[in-house]
PDB file of C-alpha atoms in Angstrom:
ATOM      1  CA  ILE A   1       3.225   6.035   0.634  1.00 52.00           C
ATOM      2  CA  GLU A   2       3.725   6.662  -3.053  1.00 52.00           C
ATOM      3  CA  ASP A   3       7.172   6.872  -4.574  1.00 58.00           C
ATOM      4  CA  GLY A   4       8.687   5.630  -7.776  1.00 53.00           C
ATOM      5  CA  SER A   5      11.790   4.393  -5.975  1.00 75.00           C
ATOM      6  CA  LEU A   6       9.824   1.426  -4.650  1.00 79.00           C
ATOM      7  CA  PHE A   7       9.317   0.228  -8.201  1.00 79.00           C
ATOM      8  CA  ARG A   8      13.074   0.102  -8.649  1.00 88.00           C
ATOM      9  CA  TRP A   9      13.483  -2.484  -5.907  1.00 94.00           C
ATOM     10  CA  THR A  10      14.605  -5.853  -7.277  1.00 94.00           C
ATOM     11  CA  ASP A  11      15.231  -9.358  -5.926  1.00 96.00           C
ATOM     12  CA  ILE A  12      12.676  -8.809  -3.161  1.00 97.00           C
ATOM     13  CA  ALA A  13      11.721 -11.924  -1.190  1.00 97.00           C
ATOM     14  CA  ALA A  14       9.280 -10.329   1.274  1.00 97.00           C
ATOM     15  CA  ILE A  15       7.785  -6.961   2.207  1.00 96.00           C
ATOM     16  CA  SER A  16       6.230  -5.493   5.347  1.00 96.00           C
ATOM     17  CA  THR A  17       4.563  -2.128   5.870  1.00 94.00           C
ATOM     18  CA  GLY A  18       4.218   0.121   8.907  1.00 93.00           C
ATOM     19  CA  SER A  19       2.116   3.244   9.226  1.00 91.00           C
ATOM     20  CA  PHE A  20       4.456   5.390   7.141  1.00 93.00           C
ATOM     21  CA  HIS A  21       7.330   3.143   6.047  1.00 96.00           C
ATOM     22  CA  VAL A  22       7.974   0.047   3.954  1.00 96.00           C
ATOM     23  CA  LEU A  23      10.562  -2.695   4.424  1.00 97.00           C
ATOM     24  CA  GLY A  24      11.779  -4.985   1.674  1.00 97.00           C
ATOM     25  CA  LEU A  25      13.742  -8.171   2.347  1.00 98.00           C
ATOM     26  CA  LYS A  26      16.116  -8.967  -0.500  1.00 97.00           C
ATOM     27  CA  ALA A  27      17.041 -12.478  -1.568  1.00 97.00           C
ATOM     28  CA  ASP A  28      20.585 -11.914  -0.312  1.00 98.00           C
ATOM     29  CA  GLY A  29      19.387 -11.296   3.250  1.00 98.00           C
ATOM     30  CA  THR A  30      19.754  -7.508   3.265  1.00 98.00           C
ATOM     31  CA  VAL A  31      16.888  -5.080   3.846  1.00 98.00           C
ATOM     32  CA  LEU A  32      15.676  -1.983   1.986  1.00 97.00           C
ATOM     33  CA  SER A  33      13.455   0.709   3.453  1.00 96.00           C
ATOM     34  CA  PHE A  34      11.450   3.693   2.332  1.00 95.00           C
ATOM     35  CA  GLY A  35       9.255   6.195   4.139  1.00 95.00           C
ATOM     36  CA  ARG A  36       9.262   8.518   7.110  1.00 94.00           C
ATOM     37  CA  ASN A  37      12.099   7.999   9.560  1.00 96.00           C
ATOM     38  CA  PRO A  38      11.575  10.165  12.664  1.00 96.00           C
ATOM     39  CA  PHE A  39      12.454   7.323  15.051  1.00 97.00           C
ATOM     40  CA  GLY A  40      15.077   5.509  12.990  1.00 97.00           C
ATOM     41  CA  GLN A  41      12.662   2.833  11.772  1.00 97.00           C
ATOM     42  CA  CYS A  42      14.272   3.012   8.321  1.00 97.00           C
ATOM     43  CA  ASP A  43      17.856   2.642   9.563  1.00 97.00           C
ATOM     44  CA  VAL A  44      18.204  -0.919   8.249  1.00 97.00           C
ATOM     45  CA  SER A  45      20.809  -0.602   5.484  1.00 96.00           C
ATOM     46  CA  HIS A  46      23.431  -2.370   7.618  1.00 97.00           C
ATOM     47  CA  TRP A  47      21.245  -5.399   8.390  1.00 98.00           C
ATOM     48  CA  GLN A  48      22.523  -8.690   6.961  1.00 98.00           C
ATOM     49  CA  ASN A  49      21.644 -12.385   7.143  1.00 98.00           C
ATOM     50  CA  VAL A  50      17.959 -11.547   7.559  1.00 98.00           C
ATOM     51  CA  LYS A  51      15.330 -14.192   6.817  1.00 98.00           C
ATOM     52  CA  ASP A  52      12.123 -12.447   7.949  1.00 97.00           C
ATOM     53  CA  ILE A  53      10.972  -8.864   8.525  1.00 98.00           C
ATOM     54  CA  ALA A  54       8.108  -7.163  10.331  1.00 98.00           C
ATOM     55  CA  ALA A  55       7.131  -3.498  10.502  1.00 97.00           C
ATOM     56  CA  GLY A  56       5.194  -1.892  13.330  1.00 95.00           C
ATOM     57  CA  SER A  57       3.798   1.611  13.178  1.00 93.00           C
ATOM     58  CA  ASN A  58       7.150   3.228  13.891  1.00 96.00           C
ATOM     59  CA  HIS A  59       9.572   0.349  14.413  1.00 97.00           C
ATOM     60  CA  SER A  60      11.182  -2.354  12.293  1.00 98.00           C
ATOM     61  CA  VAL A  61      12.092  -5.897  13.295  1.00 98.00           C
ATOM     62  CA  ALA A  62      14.240  -8.550  11.612  1.00 98.00           C
ATOM     63  CA  LEU A  63      14.677 -12.271  12.225  1.00 98.00           C
ATOM     64  CA  LEU A  64      18.237 -13.362  11.490  1.00 98.00           C
ATOM     65  CA  GLU A  65      19.500 -16.646  10.096  1.00 98.00           C
ATOM     66  CA  ASN A  66      20.785 -17.624  13.546  1.00 98.00           C
ATOM     67  CA  SER A  67      17.226 -17.341  14.952  1.00 98.00           C
ATOM     68  CA  THR A  68      17.920 -14.158  16.931  1.00 98.00           C
ATOM     69  CA  VAL A  69      16.065 -10.863  16.459  1.00 98.00           C
ATOM     70  CA  ILE A  70      17.084  -7.224  15.993  1.00 98.00           C
ATOM     71  CA  ALA A  71      14.943  -4.081  15.918  1.00 98.00           C
ATOM     72  CA  THR A  72      15.154  -0.345  15.354  1.00 98.00           C
ATOM     73  CA  GLY A  73      12.794   2.592  15.710  1.00 98.00           C
ATOM     74  CA  LYS A  74      10.430   3.946  18.329  1.00 97.00           C
ATOM     75  CA  ASN A  75      10.776   2.093  21.619  1.00 97.00           C
ATOM     76  CA  ASP A  76       8.555   3.953  24.069  1.00 96.00           C
ATOM     77  CA  TYR A  77       6.789   0.751  25.139  1.00 95.00           C
ATOM     78  CA  GLY A  78       9.791  -1.561  24.767  1.00 96.00           C
ATOM     79  CA  GLN A  79       8.654  -2.851  21.371  1.00 96.00           C
ATOM     80  CA  CYS A  80      12.297  -2.999  20.233  1.00 98.00           C
ATOM     81  CA  ASP A  81      13.588  -4.867  23.299  1.00 97.00           C
ATOM     82  CA  VAL A  82      14.300  -8.134  21.489  1.00 98.00           C
ATOM     83  CA  LYS A  83      18.050  -8.552  22.025  1.00 96.00           C
ATOM     84  CA  SER A  84      17.541 -11.477  24.417  1.00 97.00           C
ATOM     85  CA  TRP A  85      15.299 -13.440  22.053  1.00 98.00           C
ATOM     86  CA  LYS A  86      16.715 -16.742  20.785  1.00 98.00           C
ATOM     87  CA  ASN A  87      15.433 -19.786  18.912  1.00 98.00           C
ATOM     88  CA  ILE A  88      12.835 -17.662  17.072  1.00 98.00           C
ATOM     89  CA  ARG A  89      11.220 -19.001  13.926  1.00 98.00           C
ATOM     90  CA  GLN A  90       8.741 -16.205  13.050  1.00 98.00           C
ATOM     91  CA  ILE A  91       8.175 -12.568  13.991  1.00 98.00           C
ATOM     92  CA  SER A  92       5.193 -10.251  13.772  1.00 97.00           C
ATOM     93  CA  ALA A  93       4.817  -6.581  14.704  1.00 96.00           C
ATOM     94  CA  ALA A  94       2.031  -4.043  14.989  1.00 91.00           C
ATOM     95  CA  SER A  95       1.611  -0.558  16.380  1.00 87.00           C
ATOM     96  CA  ASP A  96       3.592  -0.675  19.621  1.00 92.00           C
ATOM     97  CA  HIS A  97       4.359  -4.362  20.131  1.00 94.00           C
ATOM     98  CA  THR A  98       6.402  -7.227  18.739  1.00 96.00           C
ATOM     99  CA  VAL A  99       5.613 -10.944  18.929  1.00 96.00           C
ATOM    100  CA  GLY A 100       7.926 -13.872  18.314  1.00 97.00           C
ATOM    101  CA  LEU A 101       7.220 -17.548  17.698  1.00 98.00           C
ATOM    102  CA  LEU A 102       9.820 -19.897  19.157  1.00 98.00           C
ATOM    103  CA  ASN A 103      10.948 -23.152  17.602  1.00 97.00           C
ATOM    104  CA  ASP A 104       9.159 -25.070  20.364  1.00 97.00           C
ATOM    105  CA  GLY A 105       5.773 -23.544  19.428  1.00 97.00           C
ATOM    106  CA  THR A 106       5.531 -21.076  22.318  1.00 97.00           C
ATOM    107  CA  ILE A 107       5.319 -17.264  22.198  1.00 95.00           C
ATOM    108  CA  VAL A 108       7.396 -14.315  23.400  1.00 95.00           C
ATOM    109  CA  THR A 109       6.183 -10.738  23.270  1.00 94.00           C
ATOM    110  CA  THR A 110       7.342  -7.230  24.140  1.00 94.00           C
ATOM    111  CA  GLY A 111       5.792  -3.794  23.992  1.00 93.00           C
ATOM    112  CA  LYS A 112       2.458  -2.239  24.846  1.00 87.00           C
ATOM    113  CA  PHE A 113       0.416  -5.372  24.103  1.00 79.00           C
ATOM    114  CA  ASP A 114       1.906  -7.846  26.591  1.00 69.00           C
ATOM    115  CA  ASP A 115      -1.030 -10.169  27.172  1.00 69.00           C
ATOM    116  CA  PHE A 116      -0.380 -12.918  29.719  1.00 69.00           C
ATOM    117  CA  HIS A 117      -2.539 -15.336  27.710  1.00 81.00           C
ATOM    118  CA  LEU A 118       0.153 -15.477  25.024  1.00 87.00           C
ATOM    119  CA  LYS A 119       2.555 -17.095  27.483  1.00 84.00           C
ATOM    120  CA  THR A 120       0.176 -20.056  27.830  1.00 90.00           C
ATOM    121  CA  TRP A 121      -0.024 -20.843  24.102  1.00 94.00           C
ATOM    122  CA  LYS A 122       1.576 -24.078  22.904  1.00 95.00           C
ATOM    123  CA  ASN A 123       1.898 -26.000  19.638  1.00 96.00           C
ATOM    124  CA  ILE A 124       1.746 -22.804  17.556  1.00 97.00           C
ATOM    125  CA  LYS A 125       3.050 -22.918  13.981  1.00 97.00           C
ATOM    126  CA  ALA A 126       2.244 -19.359  12.801  1.00 98.00           C
ATOM    127  CA  ILE A 127       1.403 -15.986  14.332  1.00 97.00           C
ATOM    128  CA  ALA A 128      -0.108 -12.689  13.173  1.00 95.00           C
ATOM    129  CA  THR A 129      -0.763  -9.489  15.071  1.00 92.00           C
ATOM    130  CA  GLY A 130      -2.946  -6.433  14.651  1.00 89.00           C
ATOM    131  CA  GLU A 131      -3.358  -3.217  16.597  1.00 86.00           C
ATOM    132  CA  PHE A 132      -5.493  -4.748  19.333  1.00 83.00           C
ATOM    133  CA  HIS A 133      -5.079  -8.505  18.975  1.00 88.00           C
ATOM    134  CA  VAL A 134      -2.812 -11.456  18.282  1.00 92.00           C
ATOM    135  CA  ILE A 135      -3.821 -14.722  16.601  1.00 93.00           C
ATOM    136  CA  GLY A 136      -1.942 -17.994  16.492  1.00 96.00           C
ATOM    137  CA  LEU A 137      -2.387 -20.969  14.178  1.00 97.00           C
ATOM    138  CA  THR A 138      -2.041 -24.288  15.986  1.00 97.00           C
ATOM    139  CA  LYS A 139      -0.564 -27.438  14.497  1.00 96.00           C
ATOM    140  CA  ASP A 140      -4.029 -29.012  14.353  1.00 96.00           C
ATOM    141  CA  GLY A 141      -5.499 -26.156  12.248  1.00 96.00           C
ATOM    142  CA  CYS A 142      -7.313 -24.206  14.944  1.00 94.00           C
ATOM    143  CA  VAL A 143      -6.765 -20.508  15.670  1.00 94.00           C
ATOM    144  CA  LEU A 144      -6.081 -19.093  19.130  1.00 92.00           C
ATOM    145  CA  ASN A 145      -6.653 -15.425  19.838  1.00 88.00           C
ATOM    146  CA  THR A 146      -6.264 -12.795  22.496  1.00 87.00           C
ATOM    147  CA  GLY A 147      -7.034  -9.090  22.669  1.00 81.00           C
ATOM    148  CA  SER A 148     -10.078  -6.920  22.114  1.00 69.00           C
ATOM    149  CA  ASP A 149     -13.234  -8.638  20.880  1.00 63.00           C
ATOM    150  CA  ILE A 150     -14.088  -5.649  18.696  1.00 58.00           C
ATOM    151  CA  CYS A 151     -11.852  -7.531  16.249  1.00 53.00           C
ATOM    152  CA  GLY A 152     -14.349 -10.390  16.020  1.00 58.00           C
ATOM    153  CA  LEU A 153     -12.192 -12.793  17.998  1.00 61.00           C
ATOM    154  CA  SER A 154     -15.185 -14.873  19.042  1.00 64.00           C
ATOM    155  CA  ASP A 155     -15.677 -15.720  15.348  1.00 78.00           C
ATOM    156  CA  VAL A 156     -12.050 -16.803  14.999  1.00 85.00           C
ATOM    157  CA  GLU A 157     -12.569 -19.402  17.710  1.00 82.00           C
ATOM    158  CA  ARG A 158     -14.926 -21.295  15.383  1.00 86.00           C
ATOM    159  CA  TRP A 159     -12.385 -21.657  12.578  1.00 90.00           C
ATOM    160  CA  HIS A 160     -10.865 -25.086  11.918  1.00 92.00           C
ATOM    161  CA  ASN A 161      -8.745 -26.802   9.242  1.00 95.00           C
ATOM    162  CA  ILE A 162      -6.901 -23.496   8.765  1.00 95.00           C
ATOM    163  CA  ILE A 163      -3.539 -23.578   6.965  1.00 96.00           C
ATOM    164  CA  ALA A 164      -2.534 -19.887   6.962  1.00 96.00           C
ATOM    165  CA  ILE A 165      -3.397 -16.700   8.871  1.00 96.00           C
ATOM    166  CA  ALA A 166      -2.882 -12.946   8.605  1.00 94.00           C
ATOM    167  CA  ALA A 167      -3.912  -9.930  10.660  1.00 91.00           C
ATOM    168  CA  GLY A 168      -4.433  -6.233  10.031  1.00 85.00           C
ATOM    169  CA  TYR A 169      -5.324  -3.266  12.217  1.00 82.00           C
ATOM    170  CA  SER A 170      -8.486  -4.908  13.588  1.00 82.00           C
ATOM    171  CA  THR A 171      -8.854  -7.718  11.071  1.00 86.00           C
ATOM    172  CA  SER A 172      -8.104 -11.445  11.150  1.00 89.00           C
ATOM    173  CA  ILE A 173      -7.862 -13.617   8.031  1.00 91.00           C
ATOM    174  CA  GLY A 174      -7.731 -17.392   7.748  1.00 92.00           C
ATOM    175  CA  ILE A 175      -7.307 -19.681   4.744  1.00 93.00           C
ATOM    176  CA  ARG A 176      -8.876 -23.100   5.079  1.00 92.00           C
ATOM    177  CA  ALA A 177      -7.385 -26.268   3.607  1.00 92.00           C
ATOM    178  CA  ASP A 178      -9.980 -26.280   0.817  1.00 88.00           C
ATOM    179  CA  GLY A 179      -9.030 -22.740  -0.284  1.00 88.00           C
ATOM    180  CA  ARG A 180     -11.902 -20.886   1.412  1.00 88.00           C
ATOM    181  CA  VAL A 181     -11.068 -17.498   2.966  1.00 88.00           C
ATOM    182  CA  PHE A 182     -12.528 -16.280   6.265  1.00 87.00           C
ATOM    183  CA  VAL A 183     -12.336 -12.704   7.570  1.00 87.00           C
ATOM    184  CA  THR A 184     -13.347 -11.033  10.828  1.00 84.00           C
ATOM    185  CA  HIS A 185     -13.026  -7.321  11.426  1.00 75.00           C
ATOM    186  CA  ASP A 186     -13.857  -4.412  13.711  1.00 65.00           C
ATOM    187  CA  LYS A 187     -17.477  -4.822  14.761  1.00 57.00           C
ATOM    188  CA  HIS A 188     -17.803  -1.045  15.158  1.00 49.00           C
ATOM    189  CA  LYS A 189     -17.043  -0.363  11.504  1.00 48.00           C
ATOM    190  CA  SER A 190     -19.773  -0.172   8.880  1.00 38.00           C
ATOM    191  CA  VAL A 191     -17.723  -2.030   6.254  1.00 41.00           C
ATOM    192  CA  TYR A 192     -18.783  -5.656   5.738  1.00 42.00           C
ATOM    193  CA  LEU A 193     -16.661  -8.129   3.843  1.00 50.00           C
ATOM    194  CA  ASN A 194     -18.542 -11.023   2.325  1.00 53.00           C
ATOM    195  CA  THR A 195     -15.973 -13.697   1.534  1.00 55.00           C
ATOM    196  CA  ASP A 196     -18.429 -16.481   0.681  1.00 60.00           C
ATOM    197  CA  ASP A 197     -17.131 -16.562  -2.906  1.00 61.00           C
ATOM    198  CA  TRP A 198     -13.459 -16.140  -2.072  1.00 58.00           C
ATOM    199  CA  ILE A 199     -11.682 -19.332  -3.139  1.00 57.00           C
ATOM    200  CA  LEU A 200      -7.906 -19.060  -3.489  1.00 56.00           C
ATOM    201  CA  PHE A 201      -7.541 -22.597  -4.770  1.00 55.00           C
ATOM    202  CA  GLU A 202      -9.632 -25.745  -4.963  1.00 53.00           C
ATOM    203  CA  ASN A 203      -8.607 -28.803  -2.984  1.00 54.00           C
ATOM    204  CA  LYS A 204     -11.221 -31.463  -3.674  1.00 52.00           C
ATOM    205  CA  GLU A 205      -9.610 -33.961  -1.331  1.00 53.00           C
ATOM    206  CA  ALA A 206      -9.757 -31.463   1.539  1.00 49.00           C
ATOM    207  CA  LYS A 207     -13.408 -30.680   0.800  1.00 49.00           C
ATOM    208  CA  LYS A 208     -14.344 -34.298   1.491  1.00 45.00           C
ATOM    209  CA  ASP A 209     -13.233 -33.921   5.099  1.00 49.00           C
ATOM    210  CA  ILE A 210     -14.412 -30.367   5.843  1.00 47.00           C
ATOM    211  CA  SER A 211     -17.862 -29.160   6.807  1.00 49.00           C
ATOM    212  CA  ASP A 212     -18.867 -25.501   6.710  1.00 51.00           C
ATOM    213  CA  PHE A 213     -18.841 -23.413   9.871  1.00 48.00           C
TER     214      PHE A 213
END
């Protein structure tokens, strides 16, 4: 998506991108959108009191200040069926599914990717979802995962002392407490990412307590 109107957005607190649309969360809790809108995924101009946003391929999701969730867009797999969700602290969306993290550290999910393993997760403090997988950061710095192992999920299981996570189409990313970045990706792709020299910040105190893995 390339359009000069995006550069005119101001007071943006967060952004999220789908396959063909972009969402922008403004500091005042309203939401901007740009892109293709065949399923109504950009119909967000009336949203208010939003504190987090997530874009799937053709749907848009918002977490409100009262910890409930709203959604708009394509709903062929039920990815927008979030009206009953309460006590949500984080949301994440991908192609045809939506995942929510509750205040008690458990998970709710709706849509095409409705893996029963997610319902067993506990003590989660952050979530991220890709096309074929979901990862969850636990309070003790480990990363749980479920989905297709083409995404390198077996590698994710070895991560520890992680403080932040992110996920893409078939990619998982973790930032360790000492600033080191770890990436796994689709094993069937020829692209290889060597992140050995990726250091976002240096935490010498953390390094004392962390061994490589």
